[in-house]
PDB file of C-alpha atoms in Angstrom:
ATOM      1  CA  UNK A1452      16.032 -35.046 -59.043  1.00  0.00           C
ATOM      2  CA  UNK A1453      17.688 -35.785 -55.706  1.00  0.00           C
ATOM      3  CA  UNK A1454      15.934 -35.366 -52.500  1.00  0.00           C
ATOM      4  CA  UNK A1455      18.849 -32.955 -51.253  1.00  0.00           C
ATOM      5  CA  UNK A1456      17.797 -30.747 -54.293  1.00  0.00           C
ATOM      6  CA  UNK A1457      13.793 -30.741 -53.851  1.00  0.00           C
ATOM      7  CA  UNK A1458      15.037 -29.871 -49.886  1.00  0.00           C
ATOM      8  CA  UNK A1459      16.999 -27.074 -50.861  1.00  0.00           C
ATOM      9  CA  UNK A1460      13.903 -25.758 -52.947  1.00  0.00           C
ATOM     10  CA  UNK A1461      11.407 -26.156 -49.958  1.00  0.00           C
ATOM     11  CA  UNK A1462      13.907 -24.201 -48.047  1.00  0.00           C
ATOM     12  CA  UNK A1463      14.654 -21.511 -50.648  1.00  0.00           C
ATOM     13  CA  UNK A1464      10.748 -21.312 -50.236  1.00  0.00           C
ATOM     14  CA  UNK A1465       9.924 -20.692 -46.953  1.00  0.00           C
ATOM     15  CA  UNK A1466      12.974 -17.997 -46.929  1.00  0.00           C
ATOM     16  CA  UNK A1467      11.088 -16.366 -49.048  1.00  0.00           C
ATOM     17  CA  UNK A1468       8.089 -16.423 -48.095  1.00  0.00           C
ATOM     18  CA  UNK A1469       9.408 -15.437 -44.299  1.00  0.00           C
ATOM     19  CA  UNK A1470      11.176 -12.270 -46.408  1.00  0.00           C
ATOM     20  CA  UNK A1471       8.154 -11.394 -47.747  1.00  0.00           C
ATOM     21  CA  UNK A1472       6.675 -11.865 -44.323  1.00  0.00           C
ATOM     22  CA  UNK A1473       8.697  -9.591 -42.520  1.00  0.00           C
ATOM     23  CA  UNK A1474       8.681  -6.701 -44.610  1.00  0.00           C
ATOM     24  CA  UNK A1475       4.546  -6.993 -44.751  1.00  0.00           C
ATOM     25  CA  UNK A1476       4.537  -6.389 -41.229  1.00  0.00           C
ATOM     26  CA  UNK A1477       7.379  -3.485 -41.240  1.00  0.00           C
ATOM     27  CA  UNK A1478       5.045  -1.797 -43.177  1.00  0.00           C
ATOM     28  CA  UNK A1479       2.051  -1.950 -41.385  1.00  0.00           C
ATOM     29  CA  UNK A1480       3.929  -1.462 -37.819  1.00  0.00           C
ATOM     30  CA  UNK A1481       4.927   2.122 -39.839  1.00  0.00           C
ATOM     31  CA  UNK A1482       0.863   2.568 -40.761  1.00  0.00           C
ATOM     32  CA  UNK A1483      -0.181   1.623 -37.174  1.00  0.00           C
ATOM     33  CA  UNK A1484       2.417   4.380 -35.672  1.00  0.00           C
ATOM     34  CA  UNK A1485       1.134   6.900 -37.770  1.00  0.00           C
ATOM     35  CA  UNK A1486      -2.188   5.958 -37.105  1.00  0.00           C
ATOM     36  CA  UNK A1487      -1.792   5.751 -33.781  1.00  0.00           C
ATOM     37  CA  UNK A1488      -0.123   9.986 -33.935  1.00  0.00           C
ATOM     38  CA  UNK A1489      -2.806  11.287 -35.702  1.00  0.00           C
ATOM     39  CA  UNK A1490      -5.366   9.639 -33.301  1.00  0.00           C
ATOM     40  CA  UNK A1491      -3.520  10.790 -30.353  1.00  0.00           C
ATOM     41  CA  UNK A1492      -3.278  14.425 -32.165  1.00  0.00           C
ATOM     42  CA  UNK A1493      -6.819  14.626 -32.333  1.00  0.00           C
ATOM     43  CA  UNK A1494      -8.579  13.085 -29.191  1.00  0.00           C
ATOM     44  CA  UNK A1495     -10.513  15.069 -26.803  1.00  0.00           C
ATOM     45  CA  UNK A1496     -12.097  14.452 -23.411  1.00  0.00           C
ATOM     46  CA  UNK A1497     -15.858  13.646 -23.368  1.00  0.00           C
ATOM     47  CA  UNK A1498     -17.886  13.040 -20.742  1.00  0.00           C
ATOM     48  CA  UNK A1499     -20.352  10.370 -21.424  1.00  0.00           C
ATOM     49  CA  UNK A1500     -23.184   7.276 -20.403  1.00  0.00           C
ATOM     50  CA  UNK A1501     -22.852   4.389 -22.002  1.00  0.00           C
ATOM     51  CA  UNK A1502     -26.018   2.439 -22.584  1.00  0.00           C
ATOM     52  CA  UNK A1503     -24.880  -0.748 -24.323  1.00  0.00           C
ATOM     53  CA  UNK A1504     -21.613  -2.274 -25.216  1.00  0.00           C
ATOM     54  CA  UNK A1505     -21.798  -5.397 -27.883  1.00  0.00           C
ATOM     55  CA  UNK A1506     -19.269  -7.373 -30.332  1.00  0.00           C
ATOM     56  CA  UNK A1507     -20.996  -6.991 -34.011  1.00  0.00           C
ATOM     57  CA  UNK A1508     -20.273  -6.549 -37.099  1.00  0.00           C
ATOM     58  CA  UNK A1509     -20.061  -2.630 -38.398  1.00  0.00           C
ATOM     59  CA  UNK A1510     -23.016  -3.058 -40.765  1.00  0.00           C
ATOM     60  CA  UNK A1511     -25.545  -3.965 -38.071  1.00  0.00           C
ATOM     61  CA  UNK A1512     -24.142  -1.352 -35.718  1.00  0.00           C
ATOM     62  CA  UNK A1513     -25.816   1.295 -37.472  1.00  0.00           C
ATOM     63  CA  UNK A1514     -23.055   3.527 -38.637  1.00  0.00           C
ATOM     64  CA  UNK A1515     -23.431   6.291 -41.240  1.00  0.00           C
ATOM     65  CA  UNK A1516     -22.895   4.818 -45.024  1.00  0.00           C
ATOM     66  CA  UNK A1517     -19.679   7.133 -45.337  1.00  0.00           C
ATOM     67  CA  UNK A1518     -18.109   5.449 -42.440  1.00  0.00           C
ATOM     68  CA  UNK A1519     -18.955   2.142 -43.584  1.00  0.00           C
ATOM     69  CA  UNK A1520     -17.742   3.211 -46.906  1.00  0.00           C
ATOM     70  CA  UNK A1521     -13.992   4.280 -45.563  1.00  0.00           C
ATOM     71  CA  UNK A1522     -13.407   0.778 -44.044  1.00  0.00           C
ATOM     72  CA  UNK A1523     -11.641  -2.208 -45.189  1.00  0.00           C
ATOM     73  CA  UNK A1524     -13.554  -5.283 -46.372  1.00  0.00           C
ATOM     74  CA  UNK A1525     -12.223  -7.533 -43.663  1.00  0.00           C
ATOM     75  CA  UNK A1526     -12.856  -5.051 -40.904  1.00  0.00           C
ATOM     76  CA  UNK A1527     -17.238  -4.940 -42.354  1.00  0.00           C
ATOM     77  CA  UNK A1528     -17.236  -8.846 -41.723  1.00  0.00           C
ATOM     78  CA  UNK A1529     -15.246  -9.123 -38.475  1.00  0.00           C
ATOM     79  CA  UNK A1530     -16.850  -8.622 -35.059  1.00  0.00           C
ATOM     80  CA  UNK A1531     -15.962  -4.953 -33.817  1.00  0.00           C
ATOM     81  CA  UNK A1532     -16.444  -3.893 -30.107  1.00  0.00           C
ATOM     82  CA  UNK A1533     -18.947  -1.573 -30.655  1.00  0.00           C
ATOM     83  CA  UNK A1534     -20.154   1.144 -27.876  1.00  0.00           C
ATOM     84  CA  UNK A1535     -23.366   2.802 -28.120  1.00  0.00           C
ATOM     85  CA  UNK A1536     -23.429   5.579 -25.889  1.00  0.00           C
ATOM     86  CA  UNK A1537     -25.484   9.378 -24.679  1.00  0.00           C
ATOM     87  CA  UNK A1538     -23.191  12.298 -25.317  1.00  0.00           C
ATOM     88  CA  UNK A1539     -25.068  15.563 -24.249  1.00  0.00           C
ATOM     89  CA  UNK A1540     -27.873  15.247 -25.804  1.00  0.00           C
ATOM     90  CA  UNK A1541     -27.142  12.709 -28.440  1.00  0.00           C
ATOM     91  CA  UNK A1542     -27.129   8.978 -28.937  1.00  0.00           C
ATOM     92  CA  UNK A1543     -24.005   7.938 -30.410  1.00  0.00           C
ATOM     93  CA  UNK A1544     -22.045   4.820 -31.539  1.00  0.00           C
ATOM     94  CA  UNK A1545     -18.732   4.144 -31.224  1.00  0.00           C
ATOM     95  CA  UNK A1546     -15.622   1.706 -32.027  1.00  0.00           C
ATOM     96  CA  UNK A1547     -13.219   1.072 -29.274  1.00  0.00           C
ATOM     97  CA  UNK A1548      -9.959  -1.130 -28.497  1.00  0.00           C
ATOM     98  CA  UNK A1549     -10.471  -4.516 -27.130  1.00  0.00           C
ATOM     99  CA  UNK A1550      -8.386  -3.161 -23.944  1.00  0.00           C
ATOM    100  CA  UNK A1551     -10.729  -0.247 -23.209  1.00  0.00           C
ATOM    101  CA  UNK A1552     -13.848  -2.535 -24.303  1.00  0.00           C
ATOM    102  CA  UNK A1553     -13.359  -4.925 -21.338  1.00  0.00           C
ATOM    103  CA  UNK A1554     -13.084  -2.088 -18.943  1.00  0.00           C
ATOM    104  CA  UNK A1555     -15.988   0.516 -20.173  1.00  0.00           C
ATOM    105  CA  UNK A1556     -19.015  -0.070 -17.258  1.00  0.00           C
ATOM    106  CA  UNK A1557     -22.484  -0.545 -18.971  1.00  0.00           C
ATOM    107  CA  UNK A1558     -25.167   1.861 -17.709  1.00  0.00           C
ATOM    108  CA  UNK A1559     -22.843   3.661 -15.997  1.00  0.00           C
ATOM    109  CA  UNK A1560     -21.297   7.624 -16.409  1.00  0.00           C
ATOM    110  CA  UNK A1561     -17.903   8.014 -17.726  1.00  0.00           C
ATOM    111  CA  UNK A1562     -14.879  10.564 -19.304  1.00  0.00           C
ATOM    112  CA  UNK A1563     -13.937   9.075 -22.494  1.00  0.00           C
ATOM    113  CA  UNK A1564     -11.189  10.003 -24.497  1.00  0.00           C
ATOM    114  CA  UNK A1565     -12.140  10.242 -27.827  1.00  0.00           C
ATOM    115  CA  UNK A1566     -11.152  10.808 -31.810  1.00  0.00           C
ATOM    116  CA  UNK A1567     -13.954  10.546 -34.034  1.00  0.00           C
ATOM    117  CA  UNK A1568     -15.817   7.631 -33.495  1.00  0.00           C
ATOM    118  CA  UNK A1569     -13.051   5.626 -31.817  1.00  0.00           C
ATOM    119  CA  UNK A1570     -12.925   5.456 -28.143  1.00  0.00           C
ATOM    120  CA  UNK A1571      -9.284   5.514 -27.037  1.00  0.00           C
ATOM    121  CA  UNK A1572      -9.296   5.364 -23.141  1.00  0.00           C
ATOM    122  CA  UNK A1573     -11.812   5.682 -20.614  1.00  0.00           C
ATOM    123  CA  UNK A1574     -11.688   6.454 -16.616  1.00  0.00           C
ATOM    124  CA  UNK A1575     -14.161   6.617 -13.907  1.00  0.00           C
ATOM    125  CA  UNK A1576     -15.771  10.016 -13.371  1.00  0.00           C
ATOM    126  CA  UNK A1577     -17.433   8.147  -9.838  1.00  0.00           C
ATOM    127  CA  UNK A1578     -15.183   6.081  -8.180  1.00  0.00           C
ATOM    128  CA  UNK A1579     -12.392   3.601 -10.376  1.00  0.00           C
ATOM    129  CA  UNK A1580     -13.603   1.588 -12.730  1.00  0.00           C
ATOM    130  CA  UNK A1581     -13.304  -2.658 -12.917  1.00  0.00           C
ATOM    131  CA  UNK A1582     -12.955  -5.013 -15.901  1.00  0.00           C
ATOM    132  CA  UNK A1583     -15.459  -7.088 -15.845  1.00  0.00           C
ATOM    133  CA  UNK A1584     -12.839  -9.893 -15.397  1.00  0.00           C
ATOM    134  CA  UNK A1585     -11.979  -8.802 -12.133  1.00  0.00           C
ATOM    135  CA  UNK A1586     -15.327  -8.310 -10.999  1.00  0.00           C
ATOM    136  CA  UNK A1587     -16.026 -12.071 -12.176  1.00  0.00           C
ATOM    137  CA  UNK A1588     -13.022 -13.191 -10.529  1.00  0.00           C
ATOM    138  CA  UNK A1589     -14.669 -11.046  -7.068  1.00  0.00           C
ATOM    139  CA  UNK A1590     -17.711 -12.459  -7.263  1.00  0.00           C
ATOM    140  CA  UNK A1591     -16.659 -15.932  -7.945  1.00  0.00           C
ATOM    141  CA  UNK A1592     -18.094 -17.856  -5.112  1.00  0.00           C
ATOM    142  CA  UNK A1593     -15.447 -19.937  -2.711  1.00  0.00           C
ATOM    143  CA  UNK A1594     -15.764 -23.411  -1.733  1.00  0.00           C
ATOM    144  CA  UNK A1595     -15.850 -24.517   1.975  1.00  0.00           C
ATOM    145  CA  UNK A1596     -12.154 -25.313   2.027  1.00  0.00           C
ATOM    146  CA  UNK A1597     -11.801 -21.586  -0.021  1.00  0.00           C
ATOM    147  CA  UNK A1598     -13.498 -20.019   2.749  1.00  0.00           C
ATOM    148  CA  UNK A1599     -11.566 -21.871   5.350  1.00  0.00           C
ATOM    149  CA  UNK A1600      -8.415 -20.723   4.660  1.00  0.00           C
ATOM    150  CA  UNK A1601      -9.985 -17.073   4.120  1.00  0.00           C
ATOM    151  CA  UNK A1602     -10.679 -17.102   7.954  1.00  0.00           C
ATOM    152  CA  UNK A1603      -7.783 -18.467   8.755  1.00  0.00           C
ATOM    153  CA  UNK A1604      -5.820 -15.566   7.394  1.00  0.00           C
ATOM    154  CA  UNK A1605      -8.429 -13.093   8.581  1.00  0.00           C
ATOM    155  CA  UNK A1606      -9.539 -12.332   5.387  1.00  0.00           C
ATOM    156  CA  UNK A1607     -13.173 -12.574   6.581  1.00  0.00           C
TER     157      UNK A1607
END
């Protein structure tokens, strides 16, 4: 066989496979959008403390057997942000967004919005909350040069 004709099968390949590809992730961009409206549809505005905030694995979270029933094999072995948290009276645990995760204070009081057991946003019920990026990026410590120029500009 000529090498024109084993490069025209690569290529009929990979035109496939990007086909195939593409209409995957129409598909699941039409799942997350109606995901997405029925969690909107159903949130509701908690006030609560959150104790402890990790990245584990459902299973060792210590969620309810139906809930661990309901959710996809490749979601039980990944690493969730999980949220455990005092709502009223009770001790809950919850699944969040990666967004909301990195902003959600530990040990601290705050209004959640939230449907089910998956926290969709979160704001301040004292003051504005901080990601903790920006509040390692505040309490990075300047060098002397740094803390020259600070002064200079009358940061300081």
């Amino acid at each position: 066989m000529p090498w024109w004709g084993i490069l025209l099968i690569i290529i009929g390949v990979i035109a496939a496979v990007f086909i195939v590809l593409t209409i995957i992730g129409k598909r699941a961009e039409k799942k997350q959008a109606e995901q997405k409206e029925q969690i909107n549809a159903s949130k509701q505005a908690v006030n609560m403390l959150v104790i402890d905030k990790k990245k584990m694995r459902m299973a060792e979270a210590g969620f309810p057997q139906y809930v661990l029933d309901q959710t996809p094999k490749m979601a039980k072995r990944a690493k969730m942000p999980i949220v455990k948290a005092k709502v009223g009276p009770r001790i809950m645990t919850f699944l969040c967004d990666r967004d909301v995760y990195d902003v959600i204070p530990v040990k601290k009081e705050v209004r959640a919005e939230i449907s089910g057991l998956y926290i969709v946003s979160v704001k301040g019920i004292r003051g504005p909350l901080v990601s903790e990026k920006a509040e390692k990026k505040r309490k990075k410590k300047n060098g002397k040069f740094q803390t020259l120029l600070r002064k200079g500009r009358g940061e300081i």
